[in-house]
CSV table of N, CA, C and O in Angstrom, one decimal:
chain,number,residue,atom,x,y,z
A,1,UNK,N,-4.5,4.8,14.7
A,1,UNK,CA,-5.4,5.7,14.0
A,1,UNK,C,-6.8,5.2,14.0
A,1,UNK,O,-7.7,5.9,14.3
A,2,UNK,N,-7.0,3.9,13.7
A,2,UNK,CA,-8.3,3.3,13.7
A,2,UNK,C,-8.4,2.3,14.7
A,2,UNK,O,-8.4,1.1,14.5
A,3,UNK,N,-8.4,2.7,16.0
A,3,UNK,CA,-8.4,1.8,17.1
A,3,UNK,C,-9.6,0.8,17.1
A,3,UNK,O,-9.5,-0.3,17.6
A,4,UNK,N,-10.8,1.3,16.6
A,4,UNK,CA,-11.9,0.4,16.6
A,4,UNK,C,-12.1,-0.5,15.4
A,4,UNK,O,-12.9,-1.3,15.3
A,5,UNK,N,-11.2,-0.3,14.4
A,5,UNK,CA,-11.3,-1.1,13.2
A,5,UNK,C,-10.5,-2.4,13.4
A,5,UNK,O,-9.3,-2.3,13.8
A,6,UNK,N,-11.0,-3.5,13.2
A,6,UNK,CA,-10.3,-4.8,13.4
A,6,UNK,C,-9.2,-4.9,12.3
A,6,UNK,O,-9.4,-4.5,11.2
A,7,UNK,N,-8.1,-5.5,12.7
A,7,UNK,CA,-7.0,-5.8,11.8
A,7,UNK,C,-7.3,-7.0,11.0
A,7,UNK,O,-8.1,-7.9,11.4
A,8,UNK,N,-6.8,-7.1,9.8
A,8,UNK,CA,-6.9,-8.3,9.0
A,8,UNK,C,-6.2,-9.4,9.7
A,8,UNK,O,-5.1,-9.2,10.2
A,9,UNK,N,-6.8,-10.6,9.7
A,9,UNK,CA,-6.0,-11.8,10.2
A,9,UNK,C,-4.7,-11.9,9.5
A,9,UNK,O,-4.6,-11.8,8.3
A,10,UNK,N,-3.7,-12.2,10.3
A,10,UNK,CA,-2.3,-12.2,9.7
A,10,UNK,C,-2.2,-13.2,8.5
A,10,UNK,O,-1.5,-12.9,7.6
A,11,UNK,N,-2.8,-14.3,8.6
A,11,UNK,CA,-2.7,-15.3,7.5
A,11,UNK,C,-3.3,-14.7,6.2
A,11,UNK,O,-2.8,-15.0,5.1
A,12,UNK,N,-4.4,-14.0,6.3
A,12,UNK,CA,-5.0,-13.3,5.1
A,12,UNK,C,-4.1,-12.2,4.6
A,12,UNK,O,-3.8,-12.1,3.4
A,13,UNK,N,-3.6,-11.4,5.5
A,13,UNK,CA,-2.7,-10.3,5.1
A,13,UNK,C,-1.5,-10.8,4.4
A,13,UNK,O,-1.1,-10.3,3.3
A,14,UNK,N,-0.9,-11.9,4.9
A,14,UNK,CA,0.3,-12.4,4.3
A,14,UNK,C,0.1,-13.0,2.9
A,14,UNK,O,0.8,-12.7,2.0
A,15,UNK,N,-1.1,-13.7,2.8
A,15,UNK,CA,-1.4,-14.3,1.5
A,15,UNK,C,-1.7,-13.2,0.5
A,15,UNK,O,-1.2,-13.3,-0.7
A,16,UNK,N,-2.4,-12.2,0.9
A,16,UNK,CA,-2.7,-11.1,-0.1
A,16,UNK,C,-1.5,-10.3,-0.5
A,16,UNK,O,-1.3,-10.0,-1.7
A,17,UNK,N,-0.5,-10.2,0.4
A,17,UNK,CA,0.7,-9.5,0.1
A,17,UNK,C,1.6,-10.4,-0.8
A,17,UNK,O,2.2,-9.9,-1.8
A,18,UNK,N,1.7,-11.7,-0.5
A,18,UNK,CA,2.4,-12.6,-1.3
A,18,UNK,C,1.9,-12.7,-2.8
A,18,UNK,O,2.7,-12.9,-3.7
A,19,UNK,N,0.6,-12.6,-3.0
A,19,UNK,CA,0.1,-12.8,-4.3
A,19,UNK,C,0.0,-11.4,-5.1
A,19,UNK,O,-0.4,-11.4,-6.2
A,20,UNK,N,0.4,-10.4,-4.4
A,20,UNK,CA,0.4,-9.1,-5.0
A,20,UNK,C,-1.0,-8.4,-5.0
A,20,UNK,O,-1.1,-7.3,-5.6
A,21,UNK,N,-2.0,-8.9,-4.3
A,21,UNK,CA,-3.3,-8.3,-4.2
A,21,UNK,C,-3.3,-7.1,-3.3
A,21,UNK,O,-4.1,-6.2,-3.4
A,22,UNK,N,-2.4,-7.1,-2.3
A,22,UNK,CA,-2.3,-6.1,-1.3
A,22,UNK,C,-0.9,-5.5,-1.4
A,22,UNK,O,0.1,-6.1,-1.1
A,23,UNK,N,-0.9,-4.2,-1.9
A,23,UNK,CA,0.4,-3.6,-2.2
A,23,UNK,C,0.7,-2.5,-1.3
A,23,UNK,O,1.7,-1.8,-1.5
A,24,UNK,N,0.0,-2.3,-0.2
A,24,UNK,CA,0.3,-1.3,0.8
A,24,UNK,C,0.0,0.1,0.4
A,24,UNK,O,0.6,1.0,1.0
A,25,UNK,N,-0.9,0.3,-0.6
A,25,UNK,CA,-1.2,1.7,-1.0
A,25,UNK,C,-2.7,1.9,-0.6
A,25,UNK,O,-3.5,1.0,-0.6
A,26,UNK,N,-3.0,3.2,-0.4
A,26,UNK,CA,-4.4,3.5,-0.1
A,26,UNK,C,-5.2,3.6,-1.4
A,26,UNK,O,-4.6,3.6,-2.5
A,27,UNK,N,-6.5,3.6,-1.3
A,27,UNK,CA,-7.3,3.8,-2.4
A,27,UNK,C,-7.0,5.1,-3.1
A,27,UNK,O,-7.0,5.1,-4.4
A,28,UNK,N,-6.8,6.1,-2.4
A,28,UNK,CA,-6.5,7.4,-2.9
A,28,UNK,C,-5.2,7.4,-3.8
A,28,UNK,O,-5.2,8.0,-4.8
A,29,UNK,N,-4.2,6.7,-3.3
A,29,UNK,CA,-3.0,6.6,-4.0
A,29,UNK,C,-3.2,5.8,-5.3
A,29,UNK,O,-2.6,6.2,-6.3
A,30,UNK,N,-3.9,4.7,-5.2
A,30,UNK,CA,-4.2,3.9,-6.4
A,30,UNK,C,-5.0,4.8,-7.4
A,30,UNK,O,-4.7,4.7,-8.6
A,31,UNK,N,-6.0,5.5,-7.0
A,31,UNK,CA,-6.8,6.3,-7.9
A,31,UNK,C,-5.9,7.3,-8.6
A,31,UNK,O,-6.1,7.6,-9.8
A,32,UNK,N,-5.0,8.0,-7.8
A,32,UNK,CA,-4.2,9.0,-8.4
A,32,UNK,C,-3.3,8.4,-9.5
A,32,UNK,O,-3.1,9.0,-10.6
A,33,UNK,N,-2.7,7.2,-9.3
A,33,UNK,CA,-1.9,6.6,-10.3
A,33,UNK,C,-2.7,6.3,-11.6
A,33,UNK,O,-2.3,6.5,-12.7
A,34,UNK,N,-3.9,5.7,-11.3
A,34,UNK,CA,-4.8,5.4,-12.5
A,34,UNK,C,-5.2,6.7,-13.2
A,34,UNK,O,-5.3,6.7,-14.5
A,35,UNK,N,-5.5,7.8,-12.5
A,35,UNK,CA,-5.8,9.0,-13.1
A,35,UNK,C,-4.7,9.6,-14.0
A,35,UNK,O,-4.9,10.1,-15.1
A,36,UNK,N,-3.5,9.4,-13.5
A,36,UNK,CA,-2.3,9.9,-14.3
A,36,UNK,C,-2.1,9.0,-15.5
A,36,UNK,O,-1.9,9.5,-16.6
A,37,UNK,N,-2.2,7.7,-15.4
A,37,UNK,CA,-2.0,6.8,-16.5
A,37,UNK,C,-3.2,6.8,-17.5
A,37,UNK,O,-3.0,6.6,-18.7
A,38,UNK,N,-4.4,6.9,-17.0
A,38,UNK,CA,-5.6,6.7,-17.8
A,38,UNK,C,-6.6,7.8,-17.6
A,38,UNK,O,-7.8,7.5,-17.6
A,39,UNK,N,-6.2,9.0,-17.5
A,39,UNK,CA,-7.1,10.1,-17.1
A,39,UNK,C,-8.4,10.2,-17.9
A,39,UNK,O,-9.5,10.5,-17.3
A,40,UNK,N,-8.4,10.0,-19.2
A,40,UNK,CA,-9.6,10.1,-20.0
A,40,UNK,C,-10.4,8.9,-20.1
A,40,UNK,O,-11.5,8.9,-20.7
A,41,UNK,N,-9.8,7.7,-19.7
A,41,UNK,CA,-10.6,6.5,-19.8
A,41,UNK,C,-11.7,6.4,-18.8
A,41,UNK,O,-11.7,7.0,-17.7
A,42,UNK,N,-12.7,5.7,-19.1
A,42,UNK,CA,-13.9,5.5,-18.3
A,42,UNK,C,-13.6,4.7,-17.0
A,42,UNK,O,-13.1,3.6,-17.2
A,43,UNK,N,-13.9,5.3,-15.9
A,43,UNK,CA,-13.7,4.5,-14.6
A,43,UNK,C,-15.0,4.0,-14.0
A,43,UNK,O,-15.0,2.9,-13.5
A,44,UNK,N,-16.1,4.8,-14.2
A,44,UNK,CA,-17.4,4.4,-13.6
A,44,UNK,C,-18.5,4.6,-14.6
A,44,UNK,O,-18.5,5.6,-15.4
A,45,UNK,N,-19.4,3.6,-14.7
A,45,UNK,CA,-20.5,3.7,-15.6
A,45,UNK,C,-21.7,3.5,-14.7
A,45,UNK,O,-21.8,2.5,-13.9
A,46,UNK,N,-22.7,4.3,-14.8
A,46,UNK,CA,-24.0,4.2,-14.1
A,46,UNK,C,-25.1,4.6,-15.0
A,46,UNK,O,-25.3,5.8,-15.2
A,47,UNK,N,-25.8,3.6,-15.6
A,47,UNK,CA,-26.8,4.0,-16.5
A,47,UNK,C,-26.2,4.6,-17.8
A,47,UNK,O,-25.2,4.1,-18.3
A,48,UNK,N,-26.6,5.8,-18.1
A,48,UNK,CA,-26.1,6.5,-19.2
A,48,UNK,C,-24.9,7.5,-18.8
A,48,UNK,O,-24.3,8.1,-19.7
A,49,UNK,N,-24.6,7.5,-17.5
A,49,UNK,CA,-23.6,8.4,-17.0
A,49,UNK,C,-22.2,7.7,-17.0
A,49,UNK,O,-22.2,6.5,-16.7
A,50,UNK,N,-21.2,8.4,-17.3
A,50,UNK,CA,-19.8,7.9,-17.3
A,50,UNK,C,-18.9,8.9,-16.6
A,50,UNK,O,-19.1,10.1,-16.7
A,51,UNK,N,-17.9,8.4,-15.9
A,51,UNK,CA,-16.9,9.3,-15.3
A,51,UNK,C,-15.6,8.8,-15.6
A,51,UNK,O,-15.3,7.6,-15.4
A,52,UNK,N,-14.7,9.6,-16.0
A,52,UNK,CA,-13.3,9.2,-16.3
A,52,UNK,C,-12.5,9.1,-15.0
A,52,UNK,O,-12.9,9.6,-13.9
A,53,UNK,N,-11.3,8.5,-15.1
A,53,UNK,CA,-10.4,8.4,-13.9
A,53,UNK,C,-10.0,9.7,-13.4
A,53,UNK,O,-9.9,10.0,-12.2
A,54,UNK,N,-9.8,10.6,-14.4
A,54,UNK,CA,-9.4,12.0,-14.0
A,54,UNK,C,-10.5,12.7,-13.2
A,54,UNK,O,-10.2,13.4,-12.2
A,55,UNK,N,-11.7,12.6,-13.7
A,55,UNK,CA,-12.9,13.2,-13.0
A,55,UNK,C,-13.1,12.6,-11.6
A,55,UNK,O,-13.3,13.3,-10.7
A,56,UNK,N,-13.0,11.3,-11.6
A,56,UNK,CA,-13.2,10.6,-10.3
A,56,UNK,C,-12.1,11.0,-9.3
A,56,UNK,O,-12.4,11.3,-8.1
A,57,UNK,N,-10.9,11.1,-9.7
A,57,UNK,CA,-9.8,11.5,-8.9
A,57,UNK,C,-10.0,13.0,-8.3
A,57,UNK,O,-9.9,13.2,-7.2
A,58,UNK,N,-10.5,13.9,-9.2
A,58,UNK,CA,-10.7,15.2,-8.8
A,58,UNK,C,-11.9,15.3,-7.8
A,58,UNK,O,-11.8,16.0,-6.8
A,59,UNK,N,-12.9,14.5,-8.1
A,59,UNK,CA,-14.1,14.5,-7.1
A,59,UNK,C,-13.7,13.9,-5.8
A,59,UNK,O,-14.1,14.4,-4.7
A,60,UNK,N,-12.9,12.9,-5.8
A,60,UNK,CA,-12.4,12.3,-4.6
A,60,UNK,C,-11.6,13.2,-3.8
A,60,UNK,O,-11.7,13.3,-2.6
A,61,UNK,N,-10.7,14.0,-4.5
A,61,UNK,CA,-9.9,15.0,-3.8
A,61,UNK,C,-10.7,16.1,-3.2
A,61,UNK,O,-10.4,16.5,-2.1
A,62,UNK,N,-11.8,16.5,-3.9
A,62,UNK,CA,-12.6,17.6,-3.3
A,62,UNK,C,-13.4,17.0,-2.1
A,62,UNK,O,-13.5,17.7,-1.1
A,63,UNK,N,-13.8,15.8,-2.2
A,63,UNK,CA,-14.5,15.1,-1.1
A,63,UNK,C,-13.6,15.0,0.1
A,63,UNK,O,-14.0,15.3,1.3
A,64,UNK,N,-12.4,14.6,-0.1
A,64,UNK,CA,-11.4,14.4,1.0
A,64,UNK,C,-11.1,15.8,1.6
A,64,UNK,O,-11.0,15.9,2.9
A,65,UNK,N,-11.0,16.8,0.8
A,65,UNK,CA,-10.7,18.1,1.4
A,65,UNK,C,-11.9,18.6,2.2
A,65,UNK,O,-11.7,19.2,3.3
A,66,UNK,N,-13.1,18.3,1.8
A,66,UNK,CA,-14.3,18.7,2.6
A,66,UNK,C,-14.3,18.0,3.9
A,66,UNK,O,-14.6,18.5,4.9
A,67,UNK,N,-14.0,16.7,3.9
A,67,UNK,CA,-13.9,15.9,5.1
A,67,UNK,C,-12.9,16.5,6.1
A,67,UNK,O,-13.1,16.6,7.3
A,68,UNK,N,-11.7,16.8,5.5
A,68,UNK,CA,-10.6,17.4,6.3
A,68,UNK,C,-11.1,18.7,7.0
A,68,UNK,O,-10.8,18.9,8.1
A,69,UNK,N,-11.7,19.5,6.2
A,69,UNK,CA,-12.2,20.8,6.7
A,69,UNK,C,-13.2,20.6,7.8
A,69,UNK,O,-13.3,21.4,8.8
A,70,UNK,N,-14.0,19.5,7.8
A,70,UNK,CA,-15.0,19.2,8.8
A,70,UNK,C,-14.3,18.5,10.0
A,70,UNK,O,-15.0,18.2,11.0
A,71,UNK,N,-13.0,18.2,9.9
A,71,UNK,CA,-12.4,17.5,11.0
A,71,UNK,C,-12.6,16.0,11.0
A,71,UNK,O,-12.4,15.3,12.0
A,72,UNK,N,-13.0,15.5,9.8
A,72,UNK,CA,-13.3,14.0,9.7
A,72,UNK,C,-12.0,13.3,9.2
A,72,UNK,O,-11.5,13.7,8.2
């Protein structure tokens, strides 16, 4: 799928998996889990603005749908 993206060196991938840092899930999957568990909790702070995990998940979903519609 990502022919031009370099793969992680095997030694790093193995270490990340062994320590539990790399669990084989996408960022979208992780965000969805966090939104379900902690939907109203603050996920992002920028100055006086705050966004909850639920809001972030919804925005990410809309962005992904827009990319899909554009063929990206």
